[in-house]
Amino acid sequence: MRKYIYALLLPFLSFSALSAPLVWQAQKGDVNFYFLGSIHAGKKTFYPLPSEFMEHWSSANALIVEANILSSTEVKPDLSGPTTEQLLTSKQQEQLKVISDTLSLPYSHLLTMPPWLSAINLQMALTNQLGLDPQQGVDYQLLLKAQYDKLPIKELEGVEKQFALLANLPEHGAPMLQETVTNWEQLKQDMADLITAWQTGDQTKLNQLFTNSQFDDQSDEQLIFGRNKQWAHILSDPKQYPAGNYLVVVGAFHLLGDKGVPALLAKEGFIVKRVSE
């Protein structure tokens, strides 16, 4: 089973809406959640966002995101622990050098980073190479709109917690980075396939990519499934989310399968359906 970098990063990246984005509704009594799957970078041509999601903007009580990346509070990640240079073999370091050169990344600087941060730098550089812009990401654009419209913004986690999650990955993310540099060409193809699947609304392909992106059980639980459980618990709490309409933007992989957030909310008594075609 392949274990590529987008499994780690998609939860933190927000995909812009394309021709057939994934939108779900979860309803219980007078509480309605509308979910839009996401990735952190996009293009102007990805807009407007789907009407199945945006038609609820004017009546929404809040925009819910994983983390408010527009927050003025500066959060610095924990960079302690072993470095990329310490945890990659000589051959893997040679592969990283080739990759960093093609991405115009400073190889010597990558070596000093913890492995998880090196992985993020590789992924972000790859999305840039694919012509995607973080400032056109759907979460970034919707956060700007929410600020302008004075729509309340609620976080499921926050940037600080996300950095802590990454820093506490098994071996500081070394297994993920090692497989990334070893399987770089396949990763590039998978990222391109991911964009195409999103553009065409190919949910079968998205599910396949999600399955292929699984890591070890511990990493999967930390990155995806454990967080899904936490979010479903938070969203189903009437004290935190009383009657109202809420727009939710999270990484697309969090919405898939029987362990996805919509499926978990269904187990809490919500009526869940996909509303995008």
PDB file of C-alpha atoms in Angstrom:
ATOM      1  CA  MET A   1       0.000   0.000   0.000  1.00  0.00           C
ATOM      2  CA  ARG A   2       1.462   3.333  -1.000  1.00  0.00           C
ATOM      3  CA  LYS A   3       1.982   5.891   1.752  1.00  0.00           C
ATOM      4  CA  TYR A   4       2.459   9.301   0.215  1.00  0.00           C
ATOM      5  CA  ILE A   5       2.798  12.772   1.553  1.00  0.00           C
ATOM      6  CA  TYR A   6      -0.657  14.051   0.636  1.00  0.00           C
ATOM      7  CA  ALA A   7      -2.104  11.758   3.290  1.00  0.00           C
ATOM      8  CA  LEU A   8      -0.335  13.908   5.839  1.00  0.00           C
ATOM      9  CA  LEU A   9      -0.918  17.255   4.255  1.00  0.00           C
ATOM     10  CA  LEU A  10      -4.425  17.150   2.877  1.00  0.00           C
ATOM     11  CA  PRO A  11      -5.967  17.477   6.320  1.00  0.00           C
ATOM     12  CA  PHE A  12      -4.192  20.828   6.620  1.00  0.00           C
ATOM     13  CA  LEU A  13      -4.557  21.989   3.060  1.00  0.00           C
ATOM     14  CA  SER A  14      -7.666  23.283   1.534  1.00  0.00           C
ATOM     15  CA  PHE A  15      -8.582  22.402  -1.991  1.00  0.00           C
ATOM     16  CA  SER A  16     -10.389  24.959  -3.995  1.00  0.00           C
ATOM     17  CA  ALA A  17     -13.795  24.057  -5.326  1.00  0.00           C
ATOM     18  CA  LEU A  18     -13.752  22.688  -8.826  1.00  0.00           C
ATOM     19  CA  SER A  19     -16.439  21.570 -11.271  1.00  0.00           C
ATOM     20  CA  ALA A  20     -17.913  18.903  -8.998  1.00  0.00           C
ATOM     21  CA  PRO A  21     -16.712  19.463  -5.428  1.00  0.00           C
ATOM     22  CA  LEU A  22     -17.804  17.314  -2.547  1.00  0.00           C
ATOM     23  CA  VAL A  23     -20.532  18.979  -0.477  1.00  0.00           C
ATOM     24  CA  TRP A  24     -22.472  17.244   2.292  1.00  0.00           C
ATOM     25  CA  GLN A  25     -25.313  18.260   4.575  1.00  0.00           C
ATOM     26  CA  ALA A  26     -25.691  16.886   8.094  1.00  0.00           C
ATOM     27  CA  GLN A  27     -28.980  17.802   9.786  1.00  0.00           C
ATOM     28  CA  LYS A  28     -30.341  17.039  13.232  1.00  0.00           C
ATOM     29  CA  GLY A  29     -33.366  18.964  14.430  1.00  0.00           C
ATOM     30  CA  ASP A  30     -32.666  22.642  13.847  1.00  0.00           C
ATOM     31  CA  VAL A  31     -28.908  22.156  13.398  1.00  0.00           C
ATOM     32  CA  ASN A  32     -27.549  22.083   9.847  1.00  0.00           C
ATOM     33  CA  PHE A  33     -23.928  21.620   8.819  1.00  0.00           C
ATOM     34  CA  TYR A  34     -22.803  22.036   5.213  1.00  0.00           C
ATOM     35  CA  PHE A  35     -19.397  20.479   4.512  1.00  0.00           C
ATOM     36  CA  LEU A  36     -17.039  21.393   1.692  1.00  0.00           C
ATOM     37  CA  GLY A  37     -13.977  19.234   1.093  1.00  0.00           C
ATOM     38  CA  SER A  38     -10.810  21.219   0.654  1.00  0.00           C
ATOM     39  CA  ILE A  39      -7.000  21.537  -0.180  1.00  0.00           C
ATOM     40  CA  HIS A  40      -4.789  24.588   0.617  1.00  0.00           C
ATOM     41  CA  ALA A  41      -4.093  26.063  -2.791  1.00  0.00           C
ATOM     42  CA  GLY A  42      -6.046  26.921  -5.883  1.00  0.00           C
ATOM     43  CA  LYS A  43      -6.530  29.090  -8.957  1.00  0.00           C
ATOM     44  CA  LYS A  44      -8.841  31.974  -9.783  1.00  0.00           C
ATOM     45  CA  THR A  45     -10.535  29.745 -12.334  1.00  0.00           C
ATOM     46  CA  PHE A  46     -11.711  27.462  -9.528  1.00  0.00           C
ATOM     47  CA  TYR A  47     -14.291  30.058  -8.498  1.00  0.00           C
ATOM     48  CA  PRO A  48     -17.163  30.631  -7.874  1.00  0.00           C
ATOM     49  CA  LEU A  49     -17.599  28.006  -5.193  1.00  0.00           C
ATOM     50  CA  PRO A  50     -20.501  25.556  -5.548  1.00  0.00           C
ATOM     51  CA  SER A  51     -23.973  26.966  -5.043  1.00  0.00           C
ATOM     52  CA  GLU A  52     -24.891  23.969  -2.857  1.00  0.00           C
ATOM     53  CA  PHE A  53     -22.482  25.430  -0.320  1.00  0.00           C
ATOM     54  CA  MET A  54     -22.524  29.184  -0.921  1.00  0.00           C
ATOM     55  CA  GLU A  55     -26.318  29.558  -1.047  1.00  0.00           C
ATOM     56  CA  HIS A  56     -26.294  29.121   2.742  1.00  0.00           C
ATOM     57  CA  TRP A  57     -23.759  31.895   3.361  1.00  0.00           C
ATOM     58  CA  SER A  58     -26.232  34.663   4.128  1.00  0.00           C
ATOM     59  CA  SER A  59     -28.083  32.509   6.670  1.00  0.00           C
ATOM     60  CA  ALA A  60     -24.996  30.942   8.261  1.00  0.00           C
ATOM     61  CA  ASN A  61     -24.306  31.360  11.962  1.00  0.00           C
ATOM     62  CA  ALA A  62     -20.583  30.693  11.549  1.00  0.00           C
ATOM     63  CA  LEU A  63     -17.824  29.483   9.259  1.00  0.00           C
ATOM     64  CA  ILE A  64     -16.073  26.479  10.793  1.00  0.00           C
ATOM     65  CA  VAL A  65     -12.495  25.673   9.770  1.00  0.00           C
ATOM     66  CA  GLU A  66      -9.737  23.431  11.040  1.00  0.00           C
ATOM     67  CA  ALA A  67      -7.607  26.469  11.847  1.00  0.00           C
ATOM     68  CA  ASN A  68      -7.996  30.200  11.295  1.00  0.00           C
ATOM     69  CA  ILE A  69      -4.886  30.877   9.230  1.00  0.00           C
ATOM     70  CA  LEU A  70      -5.700  34.595   9.206  1.00  0.00           C
ATOM     71  CA  SER A  71      -5.380  34.846  12.978  1.00  0.00           C
ATOM     72  CA  SER A  72      -2.968  37.568  14.051  1.00  0.00           C
ATOM     73  CA  THR A  73      -1.498  35.309  16.738  1.00  0.00           C
ATOM     74  CA  GLU A  74       1.904  34.044  15.626  1.00  0.00           C
ATOM     75  CA  VAL A  75       2.458  30.369  16.321  1.00  0.00           C
ATOM     76  CA  LYS A  76       5.934  28.890  16.044  1.00  0.00           C
ATOM     77  CA  PRO A  77       6.305  25.136  15.564  1.00  0.00           C
ATOM     78  CA  ASP A  78       8.481  23.005  17.798  1.00  0.00           C
ATOM     79  CA  LEU A  79      11.613  22.367  15.749  1.00  0.00           C
ATOM     80  CA  SER A  80      13.392  20.304  18.377  1.00  0.00           C
ATOM     81  CA  GLY A  81      14.249  16.676  17.898  1.00  0.00           C
ATOM     82  CA  PRO A  82      16.251  14.869  15.219  1.00  0.00           C
ATOM     83  CA  THR A  83      16.794  16.550  11.867  1.00  0.00           C
ATOM     84  CA  THR A  84      16.139  15.339   8.357  1.00  0.00           C
ATOM     85  CA  GLU A  85      19.871  14.802   7.881  1.00  0.00           C
ATOM     86  CA  GLN A  86      19.984  12.525  10.918  1.00  0.00           C
ATOM     87  CA  LEU A  87      17.042  10.368   9.847  1.00  0.00           C
ATOM     88  CA  LEU A  88      17.567   9.934   6.097  1.00  0.00           C
ATOM     89  CA  THR A  89      20.035   7.453   4.653  1.00  0.00           C
ATOM     90  CA  SER A  90      22.799   8.683   2.355  1.00  0.00           C
ATOM     91  CA  LYS A  91      20.843   7.462  -0.666  1.00  0.00           C
ATOM     92  CA  GLN A  92      17.680   9.202   0.515  1.00  0.00           C
ATOM     93  CA  GLN A  93      19.641  12.405   1.060  1.00  0.00           C
ATOM     94  CA  GLU A  94      20.901  12.172  -2.516  1.00  0.00           C
ATOM     95  CA  GLN A  95      17.312  11.747  -3.705  1.00  0.00           C
ATOM     96  CA  LEU A  96      16.241  14.720  -1.597  1.00  0.00           C
ATOM     97  CA  LYS A  97      19.020  16.804  -3.174  1.00  0.00           C
ATOM     98  CA  VAL A  98      17.737  16.039  -6.678  1.00  0.00           C
ATOM     99  CA  ILE A  99      14.146  16.811  -5.673  1.00  0.00           C
ATOM    100  CA  SER A 100      15.033  20.039  -3.892  1.00  0.00           C
ATOM    101  CA  ASP A 101      16.983  21.227  -6.940  1.00  0.00           C
ATOM    102  CA  THR A 102      14.002  20.637  -9.240  1.00  0.00           C
ATOM    103  CA  LEU A 103      11.780  22.565  -6.804  1.00  0.00           C
ATOM    104  CA  SER A 104      14.320  25.359  -6.210  1.00  0.00           C
ATOM    105  CA  LEU A 105      14.380  24.601  -2.486  1.00  0.00           C
ATOM    106  CA  PRO A 106      17.526  25.094  -0.363  1.00  0.00           C
ATOM    107  CA  TYR A 107      18.768  21.557   0.220  1.00  0.00           C
ATOM    108  CA  SER A 108      21.052  22.478   3.112  1.00  0.00           C
ATOM    109  CA  HIS A 109      18.153  24.128   4.928  1.00  0.00           C
ATOM    110  CA  LEU A 110      15.894  21.095   4.450  1.00  0.00           C
ATOM    111  CA  LEU A 111      18.518  18.926   6.110  1.00  0.00           C
ATOM    112  CA  THR A 112      18.307  20.993   9.301  1.00  0.00           C
ATOM    113  CA  MET A 113      14.513  20.722   9.583  1.00  0.00           C
ATOM    114  CA  PRO A 114      12.562  18.004  11.382  1.00  0.00           C
ATOM    115  CA  PRO A 115      11.352  15.464   8.795  1.00  0.00           C
ATOM    116  CA  TRP A 116       7.701  16.498   8.987  1.00  0.00           C
ATOM    117  CA  LEU A 117       8.584  20.095   8.143  1.00  0.00           C
ATOM    118  CA  SER A 118      10.786  19.045   5.238  1.00  0.00           C
ATOM    119  CA  ALA A 119       7.808  17.074   3.925  1.00  0.00           C
ATOM    120  CA  ILE A 120       5.554  20.112   4.125  1.00  0.00           C
ATOM    121  CA  ASN A 121       8.103  22.209   2.250  1.00  0.00           C
ATOM    122  CA  LEU A 122       8.292  19.608  -0.508  1.00  0.00           C
ATOM    123  CA  GLN A 123       4.526  19.418  -0.830  1.00  0.00           C
ATOM    124  CA  MET A 124       3.984  23.153  -0.898  1.00  0.00           C
ATOM    125  CA  ALA A 125       6.690  23.571  -3.527  1.00  0.00           C
ATOM    126  CA  LEU A 126       5.063  20.840  -5.600  1.00  0.00           C
ATOM    127  CA  THR A 127       1.650  22.516  -5.478  1.00  0.00           C
ATOM    128  CA  ASN A 128       3.328  25.726  -6.617  1.00  0.00           C
ATOM    129  CA  GLN A 129       4.965  23.836  -9.475  1.00  0.00           C
ATOM    130  CA  LEU A 130       1.498  22.598 -10.450  1.00  0.00           C
ATOM    131  CA  GLY A 131       0.352  26.219 -10.749  1.00  0.00           C
ATOM    132  CA  LEU A 132      -1.623  26.440  -7.502  1.00  0.00           C
ATOM    133  CA  ASP A 133      -1.591  29.521  -5.261  1.00  0.00           C
ATOM    134  CA  PRO A 134      -2.154  29.320  -1.468  1.00  0.00           C
ATOM    135  CA  GLN A 135      -3.927  32.690  -1.546  1.00  0.00           C
ATOM    136  CA  GLN A 136      -6.506  31.155  -3.874  1.00  0.00           C
ATOM    137  CA  GLY A 137      -7.172  28.275  -1.477  1.00  0.00           C
ATOM    138  CA  VAL A 138     -10.807  27.899  -0.507  1.00  0.00           C
ATOM    139  CA  ASP A 139     -10.253  28.235   3.232  1.00  0.00           C
ATOM    140  CA  TYR A 140      -8.154  31.374   2.727  1.00  0.00           C
ATOM    141  CA  GLN A 141     -10.757  32.948   0.449  1.00  0.00           C
ATOM    142  CA  LEU A 142     -13.686  32.042   2.694  1.00  0.00           C
ATOM    143  CA  LEU A 143     -11.900  33.317   5.786  1.00  0.00           C
ATOM    144  CA  LEU A 144     -11.339  36.642   4.019  1.00  0.00           C
ATOM    145  CA  LYS A 145     -15.005  36.757   3.057  1.00  0.00           C
ATOM    146  CA  ALA A 146     -16.104  35.862   6.586  1.00  0.00           C
ATOM    147  CA  GLN A 147     -13.963  38.653   8.018  1.00  0.00           C
ATOM    148  CA  TYR A 148     -15.374  41.151   5.532  1.00  0.00           C
ATOM    149  CA  ASP A 149     -18.973  40.034   6.149  1.00  0.00           C
ATOM    150  CA  LYS A 150     -18.388  39.821   9.914  1.00  0.00           C
ATOM    151  CA  LEU A 151     -19.437  36.178   9.921  1.00  0.00           C
ATOM    152  CA  PRO A 152     -18.189  34.451  13.101  1.00  0.00           C
ATOM    153  CA  ILE A 153     -15.266  32.075  12.575  1.00  0.00           C
ATOM    154  CA  LYS A 154     -14.891  28.937  14.702  1.00  0.00           C
ATOM    155  CA  GLU A 155     -11.893  26.610  14.798  1.00  0.00           C
ATOM    156  CA  LEU A 156     -11.997  22.857  15.240  1.00  0.00           C
ATOM    157  CA  GLU A 157      -8.324  22.789  16.218  1.00  0.00           C
ATOM    158  CA  GLY A 158      -6.162  25.824  15.572  1.00  0.00           C
ATOM    159  CA  VAL A 159      -2.688  26.197  14.093  1.00  0.00           C
ATOM    160  CA  GLU A 160      -0.858  25.480  17.355  1.00  0.00           C
ATOM    161  CA  LYS A 161      -2.568  22.128  17.804  1.00  0.00           C
ATOM    162  CA  GLN A 162      -1.876  21.184  14.204  1.00  0.00           C
ATOM    163  CA  PHE A 163       1.825  21.922  14.570  1.00  0.00           C
ATOM    164  CA  ALA A 164       1.875  19.818  17.737  1.00  0.00           C
ATOM    165  CA  LEU A 165       0.195  16.948  15.906  1.00  0.00           C
ATOM    166  CA  LEU A 166       2.844  17.023  13.183  1.00  0.00           C
ATOM    167  CA  ALA A 167       5.713  17.263  15.644  1.00  0.00           C
ATOM    168  CA  ASN A 168       4.376  14.198  17.484  1.00  0.00           C
ATOM    169  CA  LEU A 169       4.118  11.936  14.459  1.00  0.00           C
ATOM    170  CA  PRO A 170       5.981   8.625  14.790  1.00  0.00           C
ATOM    171  CA  GLU A 171       9.721   9.298  14.442  1.00  0.00           C
ATOM    172  CA  HIS A 172       8.957  12.974  13.821  1.00  0.00           C
ATOM    173  CA  GLY A 173       7.504  12.120  10.410  1.00  0.00           C
ATOM    174  CA  ALA A 174      10.646  10.349   9.174  1.00  0.00           C
ATOM    175  CA  PRO A 175       8.869   7.305   7.634  1.00  0.00           C
ATOM    176  CA  MET A 176       6.604   9.605   5.639  1.00  0.00           C
ATOM    177  CA  LEU A 177       9.499  11.722   4.371  1.00  0.00           C
ATOM    178  CA  GLN A 178      11.563   8.642   3.532  1.00  0.00           C
ATOM    179  CA  GLU A 179       8.796   7.180   1.398  1.00  0.00           C
ATOM    180  CA  THR A 180       8.165  10.577  -0.159  1.00  0.00           C
ATOM    181  CA  VAL A 181      11.692  10.954  -1.511  1.00  0.00           C
ATOM    182  CA  THR A 182      11.832   7.292  -2.516  1.00  0.00           C
ATOM    183  CA  ASN A 183       8.543   7.484  -4.446  1.00  0.00           C
ATOM    184  CA  TRP A 184       8.701  11.102  -5.622  1.00  0.00           C
ATOM    185  CA  GLU A 185       7.742  10.466  -9.252  1.00  0.00           C
ATOM    186  CA  GLN A 186       4.663   8.511  -8.189  1.00  0.00           C
ATOM    187  CA  LEU A 187       3.756  11.261  -5.749  1.00  0.00           C
ATOM    188  CA  LYS A 188       3.817  13.852  -8.518  1.00  0.00           C
ATOM    189  CA  GLN A 189       1.518  11.680 -10.619  1.00  0.00           C
ATOM    190  CA  ASP A 190      -0.825  11.080  -7.692  1.00  0.00           C
ATOM    191  CA  MET A 191      -1.052  14.795  -6.971  1.00  0.00           C
ATOM    192  CA  ALA A 192      -1.939  15.457 -10.606  1.00  0.00           C
ATOM    193  CA  ASP A 193      -4.499  12.639 -10.479  1.00  0.00           C
ATOM    194  CA  LEU A 194      -5.949  14.135  -7.313  1.00  0.00           C
ATOM    195  CA  ILE A 195      -6.558  17.476  -9.001  1.00  0.00           C
ATOM    196  CA  THR A 196      -8.101  15.773 -12.036  1.00  0.00           C
ATOM    197  CA  ALA A 197     -10.344  13.603  -9.866  1.00  0.00           C
ATOM    198  CA  TRP A 198     -11.525  16.696  -8.035  1.00  0.00           C
ATOM    199  CA  GLN A 199     -12.173  18.598 -11.243  1.00  0.00           C
ATOM    200  CA  THR A 200     -14.215  15.756 -12.715  1.00  0.00           C
ATOM    201  CA  GLY A 201     -16.009  14.862  -9.499  1.00  0.00           C
ATOM    202  CA  ASP A 202     -14.599  11.330  -9.629  1.00  0.00           C
ATOM    203  CA  GLN A 203     -15.355  10.158  -6.100  1.00  0.00           C
ATOM    204  CA  THR A 204     -14.247   6.612  -6.921  1.00  0.00           C
ATOM    205  CA  LYS A 205     -10.786   7.905  -7.801  1.00  0.00           C
ATOM    206  CA  LEU A 206     -10.707  10.103  -4.701  1.00  0.00           C
ATOM    207  CA  ASN A 207     -11.528   7.102  -2.536  1.00  0.00           C
ATOM    208  CA  GLN A 208      -8.781   5.128  -4.276  1.00  0.00           C
ATOM    209  CA  LEU A 209      -6.242   7.895  -3.671  1.00  0.00           C
ATOM    210  CA  PHE A 210      -7.331   8.080  -0.044  1.00  0.00           C
ATOM    211  CA  THR A 211      -6.881   4.336   0.385  1.00  0.00           C
ATOM    212  CA  ASN A 212      -3.474   4.460  -1.287  1.00  0.00           C
ATOM    213  CA  SER A 213      -2.385   7.267   1.009  1.00  0.00           C
ATOM    214  CA  GLN A 214      -2.762   5.324   4.246  1.00  0.00           C
ATOM    215  CA  PHE A 215       0.274   5.221   6.536  1.00  0.00           C
ATOM    216  CA  ASP A 216       0.778   2.977   9.534  1.00  0.00           C
ATOM    217  CA  ASP A 217      -2.137   2.602  11.954  1.00  0.00           C
ATOM    218  CA  GLN A 218      -0.710   5.054  14.485  1.00  0.00           C
ATOM    219  CA  SER A 219      -0.108   7.795  11.925  1.00  0.00           C
ATOM    220  CA  ASP A 220      -3.502   7.252  10.298  1.00  0.00           C
ATOM    221  CA  GLU A 221      -5.191   7.577  13.671  1.00  0.00           C
ATOM    222  CA  GLN A 222      -3.302  10.782  14.485  1.00  0.00           C
ATOM    223  CA  LEU A 223      -3.724  12.413  11.090  1.00  0.00           C
ATOM    224  CA  ILE A 224      -7.202  11.387  10.019  1.00  0.00           C
ATOM    225  CA  PHE A 225      -9.388   9.068  12.031  1.00  0.00           C
ATOM    226  CA  GLY A 226      -8.721  10.336  15.539  1.00  0.00           C
ATOM    227  CA  ARG A 227      -9.306  13.902  14.432  1.00  0.00           C
ATOM    228  CA  ASN A 228     -12.516  12.875  12.669  1.00  0.00           C
ATOM    229  CA  LYS A 229     -13.804  11.454  15.950  1.00  0.00           C
ATOM    230  CA  GLN A 230     -12.863  14.611  17.832  1.00  0.00           C
ATOM    231  CA  TRP A 231     -14.546  16.865  15.283  1.00  0.00           C
ATOM    232  CA  ALA A 232     -17.714  14.788  15.162  1.00  0.00           C
ATOM    233  CA  HIS A 233     -17.869  14.935  18.959  1.00  0.00           C
ATOM    234  CA  ILE A 234     -17.437  18.713  18.920  1.00  0.00           C
ATOM    235  CA  LEU A 235     -19.964  19.301  16.153  1.00  0.00           C
ATOM    236  CA  SER A 236     -22.600  17.081  17.771  1.00  0.00           C
ATOM    237  CA  ASP A 237     -22.395  19.009  21.060  1.00  0.00           C
ATOM    238  CA  PRO A 238     -25.498  21.251  21.258  1.00  0.00           C
ATOM    239  CA  LYS A 239     -23.754  23.512  23.767  1.00  0.00           C
ATOM    240  CA  GLN A 240     -21.135  24.408  21.171  1.00  0.00           C
ATOM    241  CA  TYR A 241     -23.415  24.271  18.144  1.00  0.00           C
ATOM    242  CA  PRO A 242     -27.035  25.038  19.001  1.00  0.00           C
ATOM    243  CA  ALA A 243     -29.774  25.499  16.412  1.00  0.00           C
ATOM    244  CA  GLY A 244     -28.475  27.187  13.281  1.00  0.00           C
ATOM    245  CA  ASN A 245     -26.756  26.810   9.926  1.00  0.00           C
ATOM    246  CA  TYR A 246     -22.996  26.251   9.861  1.00  0.00           C
ATOM    247  CA  LEU A 247     -20.573  26.107   6.941  1.00  0.00           C
ATOM    248  CA  VAL A 248     -17.675  23.695   7.475  1.00  0.00           C
ATOM    249  CA  VAL A 249     -14.468  23.577   5.416  1.00  0.00           C
ATOM    250  CA  VAL A 250     -12.088  20.684   6.162  1.00  0.00           C
ATOM    251  CA  GLY A 251      -9.633  18.545   4.241  1.00  0.00           C
ATOM    252  CA  ALA A 252     -11.438  16.412   1.687  1.00  0.00           C
ATOM    253  CA  PHE A 253     -10.170  13.102   3.029  1.00  0.00           C
ATOM    254  CA  HIS A 254     -11.900  13.823   6.352  1.00  0.00           C
ATOM    255  CA  LEU A 255     -15.244  13.515   4.581  1.00  0.00           C
ATOM    256  CA  LEU A 256     -14.726  10.120   2.949  1.00  0.00           C
ATOM    257  CA  GLY A 257     -15.685   6.625   4.029  1.00  0.00           C
ATOM    258  CA  ASP A 258     -17.360   5.115   7.059  1.00  0.00           C
ATOM    259  CA  LYS A 259     -14.816   6.796   9.348  1.00  0.00           C
ATOM    260  CA  GLY A 260     -15.319  10.229   7.801  1.00  0.00           C
ATOM    261  CA  VAL A 261     -16.946  13.076   9.696  1.00  0.00           C
ATOM    262  CA  PRO A 262     -20.315  12.832   7.876  1.00  0.00           C
ATOM    263  CA  ALA A 263     -20.546   9.094   8.592  1.00  0.00           C
ATOM    264  CA  LEU A 264     -19.656   9.642  12.244  1.00  0.00           C
ATOM    265  CA  LEU A 265     -22.311  12.341  12.566  1.00  0.00           C
ATOM    266  CA  ALA A 266     -24.840   9.918  11.081  1.00  0.00           C
ATOM    267  CA  LYS A 267     -24.072   7.600  14.013  1.00  0.00           C
ATOM    268  CA  GLU A 268     -24.910  10.531  16.316  1.00  0.00           C
ATOM    269  CA  GLY A 269     -28.394  10.799  14.849  1.00  0.00           C
ATOM    270  CA  PHE A 270     -27.755  13.316  12.074  1.00  0.00           C
ATOM    271  CA  ILE A 271     -29.406  12.874   8.701  1.00  0.00           C
ATOM    272  CA  VAL A 272     -26.495  12.991   6.265  1.00  0.00           C
ATOM    273  CA  LYS A 273     -26.589  13.319   2.500  1.00  0.00           C
ATOM    274  CA  ARG A 274     -24.321  14.472  -0.273  1.00  0.00           C
ATOM    275  CA  VAL A 275     -25.901  17.549  -1.845  1.00  0.00           C
ATOM    276  CA  SER A 276     -23.430  18.128  -4.681  1.00  0.00           C
ATOM    277  CA  GLU A 277     -24.005  16.323  -7.945  1.00  0.00           C
TER     278      GLU A 277
END
